PDB file of C-alpha atoms in Angstrom:
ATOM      1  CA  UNK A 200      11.433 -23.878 -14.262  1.00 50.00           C
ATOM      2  CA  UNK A 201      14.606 -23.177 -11.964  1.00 53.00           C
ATOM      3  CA  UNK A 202      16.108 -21.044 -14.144  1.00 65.00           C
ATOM      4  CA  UNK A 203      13.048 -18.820 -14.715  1.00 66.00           C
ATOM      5  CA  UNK A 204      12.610 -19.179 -10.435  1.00 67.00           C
ATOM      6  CA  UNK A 205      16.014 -17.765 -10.179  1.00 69.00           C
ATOM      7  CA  UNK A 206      15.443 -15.172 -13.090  1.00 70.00           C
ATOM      8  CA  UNK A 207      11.997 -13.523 -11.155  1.00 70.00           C
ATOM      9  CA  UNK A 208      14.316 -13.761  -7.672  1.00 67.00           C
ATOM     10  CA  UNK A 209      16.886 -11.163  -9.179  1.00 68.00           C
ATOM     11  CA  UNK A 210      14.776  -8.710 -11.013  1.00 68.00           C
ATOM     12  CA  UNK A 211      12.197  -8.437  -8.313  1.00 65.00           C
ATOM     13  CA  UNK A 212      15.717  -7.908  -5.940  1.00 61.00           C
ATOM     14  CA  UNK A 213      17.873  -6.086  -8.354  1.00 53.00           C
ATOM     15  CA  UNK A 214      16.051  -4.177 -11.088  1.00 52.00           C
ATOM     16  CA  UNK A 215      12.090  -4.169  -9.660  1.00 50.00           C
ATOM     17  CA  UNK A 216      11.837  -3.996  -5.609  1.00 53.00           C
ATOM     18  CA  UNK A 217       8.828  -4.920  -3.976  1.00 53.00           C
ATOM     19  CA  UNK A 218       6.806  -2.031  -4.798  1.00 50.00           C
ATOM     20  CA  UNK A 219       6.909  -3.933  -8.445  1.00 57.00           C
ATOM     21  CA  UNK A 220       6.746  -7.755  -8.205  1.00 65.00           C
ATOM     22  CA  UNK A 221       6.675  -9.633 -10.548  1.00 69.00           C
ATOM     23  CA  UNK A 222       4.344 -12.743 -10.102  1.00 67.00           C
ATOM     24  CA  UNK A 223       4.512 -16.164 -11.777  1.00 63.00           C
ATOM     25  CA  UNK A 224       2.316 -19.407 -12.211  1.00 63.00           C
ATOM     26  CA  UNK A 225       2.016 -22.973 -13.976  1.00 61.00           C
ATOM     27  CA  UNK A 226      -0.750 -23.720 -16.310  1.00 60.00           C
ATOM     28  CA  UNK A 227      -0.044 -27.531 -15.849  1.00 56.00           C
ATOM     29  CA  UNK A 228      -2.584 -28.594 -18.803  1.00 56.00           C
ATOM     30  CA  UNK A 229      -1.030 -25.998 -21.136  1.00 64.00           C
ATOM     31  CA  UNK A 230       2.739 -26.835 -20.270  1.00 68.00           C
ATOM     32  CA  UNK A 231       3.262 -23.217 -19.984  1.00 70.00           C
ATOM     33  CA  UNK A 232       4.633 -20.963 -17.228  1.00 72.00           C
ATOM     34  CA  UNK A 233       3.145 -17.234 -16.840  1.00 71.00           C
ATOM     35  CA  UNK A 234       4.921 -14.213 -15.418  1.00 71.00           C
ATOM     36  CA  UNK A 235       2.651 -11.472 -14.633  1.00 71.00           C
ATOM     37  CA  UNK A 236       4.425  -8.434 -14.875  1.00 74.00           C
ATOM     38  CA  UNK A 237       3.473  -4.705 -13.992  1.00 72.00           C
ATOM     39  CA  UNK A 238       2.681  -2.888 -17.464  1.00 68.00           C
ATOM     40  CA  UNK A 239       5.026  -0.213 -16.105  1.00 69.00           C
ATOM     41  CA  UNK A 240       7.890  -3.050 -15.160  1.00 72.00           C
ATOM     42  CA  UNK A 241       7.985  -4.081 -18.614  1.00 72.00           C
ATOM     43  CA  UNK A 242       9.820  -0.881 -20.302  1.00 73.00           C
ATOM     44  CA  UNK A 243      12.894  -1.199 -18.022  1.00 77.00           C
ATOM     45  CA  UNK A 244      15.653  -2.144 -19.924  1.00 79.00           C
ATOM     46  CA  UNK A 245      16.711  -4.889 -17.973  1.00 76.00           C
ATOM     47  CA  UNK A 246      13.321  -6.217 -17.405  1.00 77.00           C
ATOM     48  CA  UNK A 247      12.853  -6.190 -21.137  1.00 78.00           C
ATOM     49  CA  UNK A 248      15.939  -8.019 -21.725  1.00 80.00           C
ATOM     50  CA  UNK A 249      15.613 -10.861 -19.090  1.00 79.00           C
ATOM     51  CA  UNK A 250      12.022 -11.571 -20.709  1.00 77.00           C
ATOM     52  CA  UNK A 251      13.430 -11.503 -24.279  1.00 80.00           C
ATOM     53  CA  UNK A 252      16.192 -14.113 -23.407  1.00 78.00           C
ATOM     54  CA  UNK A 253      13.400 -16.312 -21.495  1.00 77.00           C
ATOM     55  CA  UNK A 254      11.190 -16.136 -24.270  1.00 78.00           C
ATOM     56  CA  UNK A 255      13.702 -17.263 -26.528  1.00 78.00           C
ATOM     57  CA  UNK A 256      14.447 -20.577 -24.579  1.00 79.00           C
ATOM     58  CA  UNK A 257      10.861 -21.157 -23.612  1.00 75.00           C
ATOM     59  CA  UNK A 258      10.126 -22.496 -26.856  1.00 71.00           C
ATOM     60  CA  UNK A 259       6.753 -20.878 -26.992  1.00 72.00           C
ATOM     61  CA  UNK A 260       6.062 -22.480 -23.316  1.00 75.00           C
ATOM     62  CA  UNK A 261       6.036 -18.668 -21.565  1.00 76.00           C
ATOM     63  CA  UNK A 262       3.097 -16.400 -21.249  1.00 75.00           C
ATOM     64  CA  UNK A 263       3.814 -12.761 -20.097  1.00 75.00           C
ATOM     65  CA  UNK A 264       0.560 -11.436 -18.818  1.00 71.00           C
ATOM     66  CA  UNK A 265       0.371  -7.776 -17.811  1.00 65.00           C
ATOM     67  CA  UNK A 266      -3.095  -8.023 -17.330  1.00 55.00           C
ATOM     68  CA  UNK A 267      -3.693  -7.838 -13.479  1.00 46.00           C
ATOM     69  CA  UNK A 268      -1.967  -4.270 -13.354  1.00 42.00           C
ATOM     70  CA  UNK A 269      -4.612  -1.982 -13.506  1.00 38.00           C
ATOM     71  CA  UNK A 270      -4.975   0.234 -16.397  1.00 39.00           C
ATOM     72  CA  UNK A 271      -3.491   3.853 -14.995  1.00 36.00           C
ATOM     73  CA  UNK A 272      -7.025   5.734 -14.937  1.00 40.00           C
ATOM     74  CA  UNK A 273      -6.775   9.482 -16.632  1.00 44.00           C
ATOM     75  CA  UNK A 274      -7.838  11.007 -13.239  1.00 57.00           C
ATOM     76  CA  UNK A 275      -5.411  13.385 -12.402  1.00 85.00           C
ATOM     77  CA  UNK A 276      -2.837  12.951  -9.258  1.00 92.00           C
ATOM     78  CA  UNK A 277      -0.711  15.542  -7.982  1.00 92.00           C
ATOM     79  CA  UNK A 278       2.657  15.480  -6.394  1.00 91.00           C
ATOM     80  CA  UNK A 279       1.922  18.714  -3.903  1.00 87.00           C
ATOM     81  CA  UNK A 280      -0.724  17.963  -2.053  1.00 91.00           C
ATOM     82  CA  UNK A 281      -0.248  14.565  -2.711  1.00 94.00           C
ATOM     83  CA  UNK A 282      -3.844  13.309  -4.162  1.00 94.00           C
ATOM     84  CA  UNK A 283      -5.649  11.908  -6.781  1.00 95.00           C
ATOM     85  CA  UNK A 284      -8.950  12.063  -8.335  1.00 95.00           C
ATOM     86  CA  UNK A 285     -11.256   9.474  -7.241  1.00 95.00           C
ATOM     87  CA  UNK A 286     -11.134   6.034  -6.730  1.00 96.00           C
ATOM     88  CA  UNK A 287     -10.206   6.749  -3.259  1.00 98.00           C
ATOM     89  CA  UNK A 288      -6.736   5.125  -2.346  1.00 98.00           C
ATOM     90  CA  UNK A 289      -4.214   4.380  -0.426  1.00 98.00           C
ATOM     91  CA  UNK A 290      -1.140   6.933  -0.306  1.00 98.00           C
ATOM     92  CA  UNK A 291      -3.087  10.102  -0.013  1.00 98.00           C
ATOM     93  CA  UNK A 292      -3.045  13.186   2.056  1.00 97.00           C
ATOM     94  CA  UNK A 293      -5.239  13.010   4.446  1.00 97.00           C
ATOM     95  CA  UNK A 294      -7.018  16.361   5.830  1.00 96.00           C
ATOM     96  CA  UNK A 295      -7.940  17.474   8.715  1.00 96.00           C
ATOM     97  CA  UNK A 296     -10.003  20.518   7.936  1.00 95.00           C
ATOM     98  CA  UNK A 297     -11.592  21.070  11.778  1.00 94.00           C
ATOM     99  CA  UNK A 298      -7.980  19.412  14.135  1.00 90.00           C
ATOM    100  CA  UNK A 299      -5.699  20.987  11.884  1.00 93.00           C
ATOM    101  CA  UNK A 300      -2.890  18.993  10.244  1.00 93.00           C
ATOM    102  CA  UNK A 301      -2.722  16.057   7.942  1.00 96.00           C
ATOM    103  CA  UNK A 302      -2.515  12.213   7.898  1.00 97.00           C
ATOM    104  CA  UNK A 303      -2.222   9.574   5.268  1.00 98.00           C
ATOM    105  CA  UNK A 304      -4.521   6.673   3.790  1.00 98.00           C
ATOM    106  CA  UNK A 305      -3.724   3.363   3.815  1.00 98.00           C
ATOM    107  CA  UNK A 306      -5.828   0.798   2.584  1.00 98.00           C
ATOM    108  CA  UNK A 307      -9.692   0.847   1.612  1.00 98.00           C
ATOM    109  CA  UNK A 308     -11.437  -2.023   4.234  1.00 98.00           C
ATOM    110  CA  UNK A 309     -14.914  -3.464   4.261  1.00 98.00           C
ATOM    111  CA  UNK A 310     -16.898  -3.997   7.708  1.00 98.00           C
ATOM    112  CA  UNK A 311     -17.173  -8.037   8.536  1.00 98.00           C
ATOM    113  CA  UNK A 312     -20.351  -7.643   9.436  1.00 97.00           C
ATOM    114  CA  UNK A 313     -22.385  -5.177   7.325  1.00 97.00           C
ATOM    115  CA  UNK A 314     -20.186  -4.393   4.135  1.00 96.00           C
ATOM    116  CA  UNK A 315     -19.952  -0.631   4.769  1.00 98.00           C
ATOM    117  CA  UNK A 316     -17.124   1.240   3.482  1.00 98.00           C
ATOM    118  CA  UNK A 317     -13.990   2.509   5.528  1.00 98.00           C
ATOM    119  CA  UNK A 318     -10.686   3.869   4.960  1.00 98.00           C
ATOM    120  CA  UNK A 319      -7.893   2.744   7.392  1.00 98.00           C
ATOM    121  CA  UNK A 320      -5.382   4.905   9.021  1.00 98.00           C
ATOM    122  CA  UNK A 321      -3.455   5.620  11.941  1.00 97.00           C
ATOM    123  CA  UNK A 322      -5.342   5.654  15.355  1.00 97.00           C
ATOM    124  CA  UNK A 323      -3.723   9.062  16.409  1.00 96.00           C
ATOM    125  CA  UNK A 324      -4.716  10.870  13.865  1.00 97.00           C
ATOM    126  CA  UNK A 325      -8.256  11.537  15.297  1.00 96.00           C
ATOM    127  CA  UNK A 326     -10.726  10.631  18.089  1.00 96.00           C
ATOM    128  CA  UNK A 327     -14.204   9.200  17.079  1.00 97.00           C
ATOM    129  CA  UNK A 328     -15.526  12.000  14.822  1.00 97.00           C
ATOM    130  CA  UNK A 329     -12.403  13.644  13.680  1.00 97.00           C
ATOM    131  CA  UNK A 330     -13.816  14.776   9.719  1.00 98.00           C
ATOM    132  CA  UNK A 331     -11.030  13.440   7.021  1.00 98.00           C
ATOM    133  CA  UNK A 332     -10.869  15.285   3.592  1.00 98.00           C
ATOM    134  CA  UNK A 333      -9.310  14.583   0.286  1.00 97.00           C
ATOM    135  CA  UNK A 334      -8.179  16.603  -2.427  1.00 94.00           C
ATOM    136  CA  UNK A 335      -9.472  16.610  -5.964  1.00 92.00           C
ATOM    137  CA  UNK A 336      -7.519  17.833  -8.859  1.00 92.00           C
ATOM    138  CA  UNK A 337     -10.417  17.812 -11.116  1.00 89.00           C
ATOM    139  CA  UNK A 338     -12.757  20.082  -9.307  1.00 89.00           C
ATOM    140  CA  UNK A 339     -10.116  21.750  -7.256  1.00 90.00           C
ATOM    141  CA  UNK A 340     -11.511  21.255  -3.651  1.00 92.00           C
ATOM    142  CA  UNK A 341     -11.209  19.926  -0.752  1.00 95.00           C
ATOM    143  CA  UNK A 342     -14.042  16.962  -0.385  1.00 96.00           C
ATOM    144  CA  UNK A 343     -15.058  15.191   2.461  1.00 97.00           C
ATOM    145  CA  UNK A 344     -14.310  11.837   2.579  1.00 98.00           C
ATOM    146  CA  UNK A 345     -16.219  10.533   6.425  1.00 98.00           C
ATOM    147  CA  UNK A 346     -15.327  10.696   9.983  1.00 98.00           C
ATOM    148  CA  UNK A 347     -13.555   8.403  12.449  1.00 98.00           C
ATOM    149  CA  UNK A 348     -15.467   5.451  12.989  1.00 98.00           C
ATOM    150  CA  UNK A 349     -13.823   3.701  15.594  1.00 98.00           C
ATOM    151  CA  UNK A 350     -10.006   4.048  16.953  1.00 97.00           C
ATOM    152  CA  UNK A 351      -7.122   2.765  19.341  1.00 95.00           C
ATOM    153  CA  UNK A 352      -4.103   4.472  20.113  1.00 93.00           C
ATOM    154  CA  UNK A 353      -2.807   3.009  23.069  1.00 88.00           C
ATOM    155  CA  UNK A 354       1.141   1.995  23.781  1.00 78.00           C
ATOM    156  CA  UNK A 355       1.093  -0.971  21.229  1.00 84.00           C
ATOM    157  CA  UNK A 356      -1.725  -0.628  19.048  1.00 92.00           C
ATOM    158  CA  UNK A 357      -2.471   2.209  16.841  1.00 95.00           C
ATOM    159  CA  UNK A 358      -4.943   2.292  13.866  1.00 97.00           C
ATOM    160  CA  UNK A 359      -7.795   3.592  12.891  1.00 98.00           C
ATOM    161  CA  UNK A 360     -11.093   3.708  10.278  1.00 98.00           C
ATOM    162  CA  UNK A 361     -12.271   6.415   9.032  1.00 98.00           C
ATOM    163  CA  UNK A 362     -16.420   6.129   7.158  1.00 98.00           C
ATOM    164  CA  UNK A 363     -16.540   6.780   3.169  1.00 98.00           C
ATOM    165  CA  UNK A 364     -19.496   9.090   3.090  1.00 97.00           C
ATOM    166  CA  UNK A 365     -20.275   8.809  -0.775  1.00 95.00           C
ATOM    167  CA  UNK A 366     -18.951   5.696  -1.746  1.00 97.00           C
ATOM    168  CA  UNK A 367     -20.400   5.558  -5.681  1.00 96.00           C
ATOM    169  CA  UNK A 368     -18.451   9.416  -5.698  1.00 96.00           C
ATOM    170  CA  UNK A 369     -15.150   8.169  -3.928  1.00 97.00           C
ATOM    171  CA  UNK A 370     -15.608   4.401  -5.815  1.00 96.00           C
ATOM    172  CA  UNK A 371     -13.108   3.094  -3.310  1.00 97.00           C
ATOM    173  CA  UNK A 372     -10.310   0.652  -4.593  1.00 96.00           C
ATOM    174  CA  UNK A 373      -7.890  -1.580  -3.953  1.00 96.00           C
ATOM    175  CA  UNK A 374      -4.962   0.370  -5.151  1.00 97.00           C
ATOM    176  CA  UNK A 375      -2.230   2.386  -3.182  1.00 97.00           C
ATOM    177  CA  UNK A 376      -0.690   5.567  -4.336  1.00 96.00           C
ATOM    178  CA  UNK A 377       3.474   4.812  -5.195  1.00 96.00           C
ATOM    179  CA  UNK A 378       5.564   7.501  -5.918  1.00 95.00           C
ATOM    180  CA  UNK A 379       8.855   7.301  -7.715  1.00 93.00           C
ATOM    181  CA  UNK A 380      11.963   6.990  -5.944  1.00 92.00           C
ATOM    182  CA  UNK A 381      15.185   5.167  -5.546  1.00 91.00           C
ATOM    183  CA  UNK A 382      13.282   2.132  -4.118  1.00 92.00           C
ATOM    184  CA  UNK A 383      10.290   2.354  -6.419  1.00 93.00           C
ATOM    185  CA  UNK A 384       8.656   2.853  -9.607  1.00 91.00           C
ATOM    186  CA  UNK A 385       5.717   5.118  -9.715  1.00 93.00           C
ATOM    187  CA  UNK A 386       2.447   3.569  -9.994  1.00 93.00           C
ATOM    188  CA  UNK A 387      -1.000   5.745  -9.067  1.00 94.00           C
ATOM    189  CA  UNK A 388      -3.056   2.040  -9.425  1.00 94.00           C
ATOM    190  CA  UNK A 389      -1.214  -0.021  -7.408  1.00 95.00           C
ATOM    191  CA  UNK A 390      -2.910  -3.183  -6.758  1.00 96.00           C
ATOM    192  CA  UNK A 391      -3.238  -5.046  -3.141  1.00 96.00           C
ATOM    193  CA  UNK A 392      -4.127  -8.552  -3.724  1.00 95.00           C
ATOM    194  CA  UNK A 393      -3.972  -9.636  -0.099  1.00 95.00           C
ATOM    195  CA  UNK A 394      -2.915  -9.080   3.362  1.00 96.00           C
ATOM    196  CA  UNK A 395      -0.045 -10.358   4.802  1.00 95.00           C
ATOM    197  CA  UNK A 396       2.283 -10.765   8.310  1.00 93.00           C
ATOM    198  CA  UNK A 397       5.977  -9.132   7.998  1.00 93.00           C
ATOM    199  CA  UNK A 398       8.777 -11.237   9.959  1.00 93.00           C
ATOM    200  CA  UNK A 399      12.125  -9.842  10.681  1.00 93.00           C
ATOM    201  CA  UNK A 400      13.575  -9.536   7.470  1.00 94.00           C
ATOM    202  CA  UNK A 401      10.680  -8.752   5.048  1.00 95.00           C
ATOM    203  CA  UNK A 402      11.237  -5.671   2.550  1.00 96.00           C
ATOM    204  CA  UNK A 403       8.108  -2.859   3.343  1.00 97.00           C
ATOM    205  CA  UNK A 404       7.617   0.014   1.372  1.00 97.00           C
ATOM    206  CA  UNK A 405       5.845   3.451   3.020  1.00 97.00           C
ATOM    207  CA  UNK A 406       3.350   4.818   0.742  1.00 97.00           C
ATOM    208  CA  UNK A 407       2.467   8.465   2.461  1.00 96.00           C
ATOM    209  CA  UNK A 408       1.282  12.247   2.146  1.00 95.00           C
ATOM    210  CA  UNK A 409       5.031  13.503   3.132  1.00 94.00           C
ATOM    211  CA  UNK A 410       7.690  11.649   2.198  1.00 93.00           C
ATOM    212  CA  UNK A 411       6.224  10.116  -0.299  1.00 95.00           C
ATOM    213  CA  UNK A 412       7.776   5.946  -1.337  1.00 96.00           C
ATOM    214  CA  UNK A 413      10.744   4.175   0.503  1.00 95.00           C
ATOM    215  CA  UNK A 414      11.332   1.008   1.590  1.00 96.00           C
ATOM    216  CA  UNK A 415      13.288  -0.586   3.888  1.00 95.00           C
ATOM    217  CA  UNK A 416      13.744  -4.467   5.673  1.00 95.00           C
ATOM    218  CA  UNK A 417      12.014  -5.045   9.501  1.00 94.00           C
ATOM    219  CA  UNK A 418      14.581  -5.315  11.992  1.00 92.00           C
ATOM    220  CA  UNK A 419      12.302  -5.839  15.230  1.00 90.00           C
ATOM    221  CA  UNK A 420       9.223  -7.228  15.980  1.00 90.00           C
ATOM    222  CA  UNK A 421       6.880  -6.181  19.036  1.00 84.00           C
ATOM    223  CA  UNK A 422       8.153  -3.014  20.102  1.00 79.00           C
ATOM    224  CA  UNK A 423       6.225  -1.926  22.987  1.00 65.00           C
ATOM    225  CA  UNK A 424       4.480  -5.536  23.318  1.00 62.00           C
ATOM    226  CA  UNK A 425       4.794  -8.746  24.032  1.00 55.00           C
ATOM    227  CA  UNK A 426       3.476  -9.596  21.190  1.00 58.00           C
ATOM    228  CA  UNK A 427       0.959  -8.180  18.740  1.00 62.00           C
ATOM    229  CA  UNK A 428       2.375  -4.979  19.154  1.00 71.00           C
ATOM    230  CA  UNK A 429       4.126  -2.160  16.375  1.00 91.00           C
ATOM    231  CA  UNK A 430       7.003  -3.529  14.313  1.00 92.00           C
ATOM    232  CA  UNK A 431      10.343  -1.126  13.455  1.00 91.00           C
ATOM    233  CA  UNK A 432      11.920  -0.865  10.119  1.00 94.00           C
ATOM    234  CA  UNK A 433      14.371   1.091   7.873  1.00 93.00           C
ATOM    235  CA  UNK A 434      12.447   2.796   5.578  1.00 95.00           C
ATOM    236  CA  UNK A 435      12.304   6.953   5.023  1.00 93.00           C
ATOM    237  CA  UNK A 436       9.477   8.842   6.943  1.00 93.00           C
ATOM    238  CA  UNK A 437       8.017  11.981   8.084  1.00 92.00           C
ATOM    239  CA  UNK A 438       5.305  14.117  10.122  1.00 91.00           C
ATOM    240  CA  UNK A 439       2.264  13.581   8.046  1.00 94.00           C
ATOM    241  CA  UNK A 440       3.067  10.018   7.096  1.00 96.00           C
ATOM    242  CA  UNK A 441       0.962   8.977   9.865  1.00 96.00           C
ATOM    243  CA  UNK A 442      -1.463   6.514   8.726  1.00 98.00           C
ATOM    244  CA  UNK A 443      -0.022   5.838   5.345  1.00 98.00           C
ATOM    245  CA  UNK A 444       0.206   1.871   3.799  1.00 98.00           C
ATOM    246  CA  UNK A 445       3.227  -0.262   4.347  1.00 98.00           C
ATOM    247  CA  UNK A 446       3.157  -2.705   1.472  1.00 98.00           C
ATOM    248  CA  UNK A 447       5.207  -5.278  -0.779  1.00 96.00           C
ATOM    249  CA  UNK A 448       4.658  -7.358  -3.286  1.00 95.00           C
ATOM    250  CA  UNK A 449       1.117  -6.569  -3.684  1.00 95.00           C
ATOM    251  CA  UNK A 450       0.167  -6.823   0.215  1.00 96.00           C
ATOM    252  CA  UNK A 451      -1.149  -4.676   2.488  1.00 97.00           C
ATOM    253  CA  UNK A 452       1.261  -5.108   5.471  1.00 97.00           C
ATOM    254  CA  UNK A 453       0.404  -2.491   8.000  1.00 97.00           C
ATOM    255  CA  UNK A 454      -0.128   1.347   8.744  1.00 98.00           C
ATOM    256  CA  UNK A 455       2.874   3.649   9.326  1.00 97.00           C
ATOM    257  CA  UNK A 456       2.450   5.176  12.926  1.00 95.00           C
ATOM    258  CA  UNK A 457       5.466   7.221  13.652  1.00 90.00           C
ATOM    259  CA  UNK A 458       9.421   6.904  14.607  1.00 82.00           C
ATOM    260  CA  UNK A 459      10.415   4.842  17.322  1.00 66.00           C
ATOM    261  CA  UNK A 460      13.369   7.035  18.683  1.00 60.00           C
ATOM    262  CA  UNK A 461      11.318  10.815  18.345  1.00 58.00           C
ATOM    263  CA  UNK A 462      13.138  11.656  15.155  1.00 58.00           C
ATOM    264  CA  UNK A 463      10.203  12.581  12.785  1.00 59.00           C
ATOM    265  CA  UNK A 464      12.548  13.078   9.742  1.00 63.00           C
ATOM    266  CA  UNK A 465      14.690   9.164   9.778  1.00 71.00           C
ATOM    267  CA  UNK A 466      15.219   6.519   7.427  1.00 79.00           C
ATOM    268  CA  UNK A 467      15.320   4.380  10.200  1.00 71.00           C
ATOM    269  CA  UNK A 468      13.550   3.535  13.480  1.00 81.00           C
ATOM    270  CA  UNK A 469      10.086   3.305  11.519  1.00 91.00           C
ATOM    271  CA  UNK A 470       6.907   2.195  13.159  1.00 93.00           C
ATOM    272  CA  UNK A 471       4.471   0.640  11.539  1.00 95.00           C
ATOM    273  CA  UNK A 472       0.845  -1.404  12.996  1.00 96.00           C
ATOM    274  CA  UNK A 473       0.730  -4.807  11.666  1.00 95.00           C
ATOM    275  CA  UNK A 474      -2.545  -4.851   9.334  1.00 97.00           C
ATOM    276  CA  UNK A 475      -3.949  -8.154  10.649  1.00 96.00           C
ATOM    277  CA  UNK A 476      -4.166  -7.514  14.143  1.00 95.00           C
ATOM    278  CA  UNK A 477      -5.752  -4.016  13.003  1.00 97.00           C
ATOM    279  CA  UNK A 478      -8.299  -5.612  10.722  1.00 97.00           C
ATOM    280  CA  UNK A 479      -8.998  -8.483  13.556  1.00 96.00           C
ATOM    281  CA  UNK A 480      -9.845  -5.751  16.361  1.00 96.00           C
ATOM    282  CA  UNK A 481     -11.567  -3.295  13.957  1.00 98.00           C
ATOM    283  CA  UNK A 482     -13.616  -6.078  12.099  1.00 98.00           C
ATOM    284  CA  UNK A 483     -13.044  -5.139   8.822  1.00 98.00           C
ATOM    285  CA  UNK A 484     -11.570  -6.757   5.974  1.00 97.00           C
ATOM    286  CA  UNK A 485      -8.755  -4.698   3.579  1.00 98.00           C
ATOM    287  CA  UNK A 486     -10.435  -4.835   0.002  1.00 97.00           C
ATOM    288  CA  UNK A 487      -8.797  -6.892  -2.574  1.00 95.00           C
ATOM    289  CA  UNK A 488     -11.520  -6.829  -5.266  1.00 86.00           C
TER     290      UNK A 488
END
């Protein structure tokens, strides 16, 4: 059991990231250990190879399940905008068609007190009634997605929902939008299990319309607060990221709001909202499925 510990520790470190966990369990009445592993995770060569050498000394005790990674859906994404087809998800540009200029989704959320539909982003990206759009690849238009709901934008707290007008057309979701880079593997379906707090140290990934995927550890907690405020990490960012998911391991962590030293274009000095104190004062729940 130590050994296969140890084994998970380095590939979600070394070969995987956080964008990509990979997840195990006991099934005590079995005597087997399961590793649930992204579909996607499973063709990297040394992914493939650490499983084959477990398998061998498991002695038929070691499940590999793939089956809580969403099947990638045939609705088409594109790289420029970036968008998808519906289900509606996190990672998307985010349209302004009436303010002019663009945001980013973050996480679908459901209202604690009468199940309605929202999509979270950032807080500056709109006063109360600010229309949101999405693009669809299929039909080739612009679609509107709802309006903002309710907002805050004030020194330490920034975030935002935005209403999902035709929720059986959007089918909101629980995944987030990753795009390929040097700290991820693409993934248009990935899942969000949970939420989750990020102390000084935790890995976050940036899921947004501009730059795109990057992660990077939190180095500060608080800024502009005593506490409950933004938190600061090193991860890549740009204008239009605004809004977009921080994530890792399959939690929704927060929503990128901007760079904490005025330079738009960093890989440093990124701000994002914590997603529990934004759920808590919006009263919504991120959806998990």
């Amino acid at each position: 059991m130590l050994e296969l510990e140890q084994t998970v520790a380095q590939l979600n470190k070394a070969a995987v990231g956080p964008a990509q966990a990979i997840t195990m369990a006991t099934k005590p009445s079995e005597n087997r250990n399961v590793l649930y592993v992204p579909d996607q995770v499973t063709k990297l060569p040394a992914v493939a190879a650490a499983l084959d050498g477990i398998r061998s000394r498991s002695a038929g005790r070691l499940i590999v399940d793939t089956s809580e990674t969403p099947v990638v859906t045939k609705e088409a994404c594109l790289l420029s905008p970036r968008t998808c087809d519906a289900p509606l998800r996190g990672g998307l540009y985010f349209k302004r068609p009436v303010a002019g200029g663009y945001c980013s989704t973050a996480f679908n959320a459901r209202s604690n007190s009468d199940g309605k539909w929202y999509m979270m982003t950032a807080g500056h990206c709109g006063n109360e009634g600010t229309v949101f759009d999405v693009y669809q690849p299929s039909t080739g238009q612009w679609h509107r997605v709802g309006h903002m709901h309710a907002q805050r934008d004030f020194v330490d707290d920034d975030y935002g929902i935005v209403t999902i007008n035709n929720v059986a057309g959007w089918r909101p979701t629980r995944w987030v939008r990753v795009y390929g880079s040097s700290d991820t593997v693409a993934d248009n379906s990935y899942p969000i299990y949970g939420t989750s707090t990020s102390p000084e140290g935790t890995r976050v990934c940036l899921s947004g319309a501009r730059t795109g995927s990057s992660c990077g550890d939190v180095v500060e907690l608080n800024y502009r607060g005593i506490s409950g405020g933004l938190a600061r990490a090193h991860y890549c960012h740009g204008p239009g990221d605004s809004g977009g998911a921080i994530y890792s391991y399959n939690r929704a962590r927060g929503i990128h709001v901007g760079s904490g030293n005025g330079d738009d274009d960093a890989c440093h000095w990124g701000l994002f909202q914590g997603i529990r104190e934004a759920e808590r004062n919006l009263n919504v729940h991120v959806y998990t499925g």
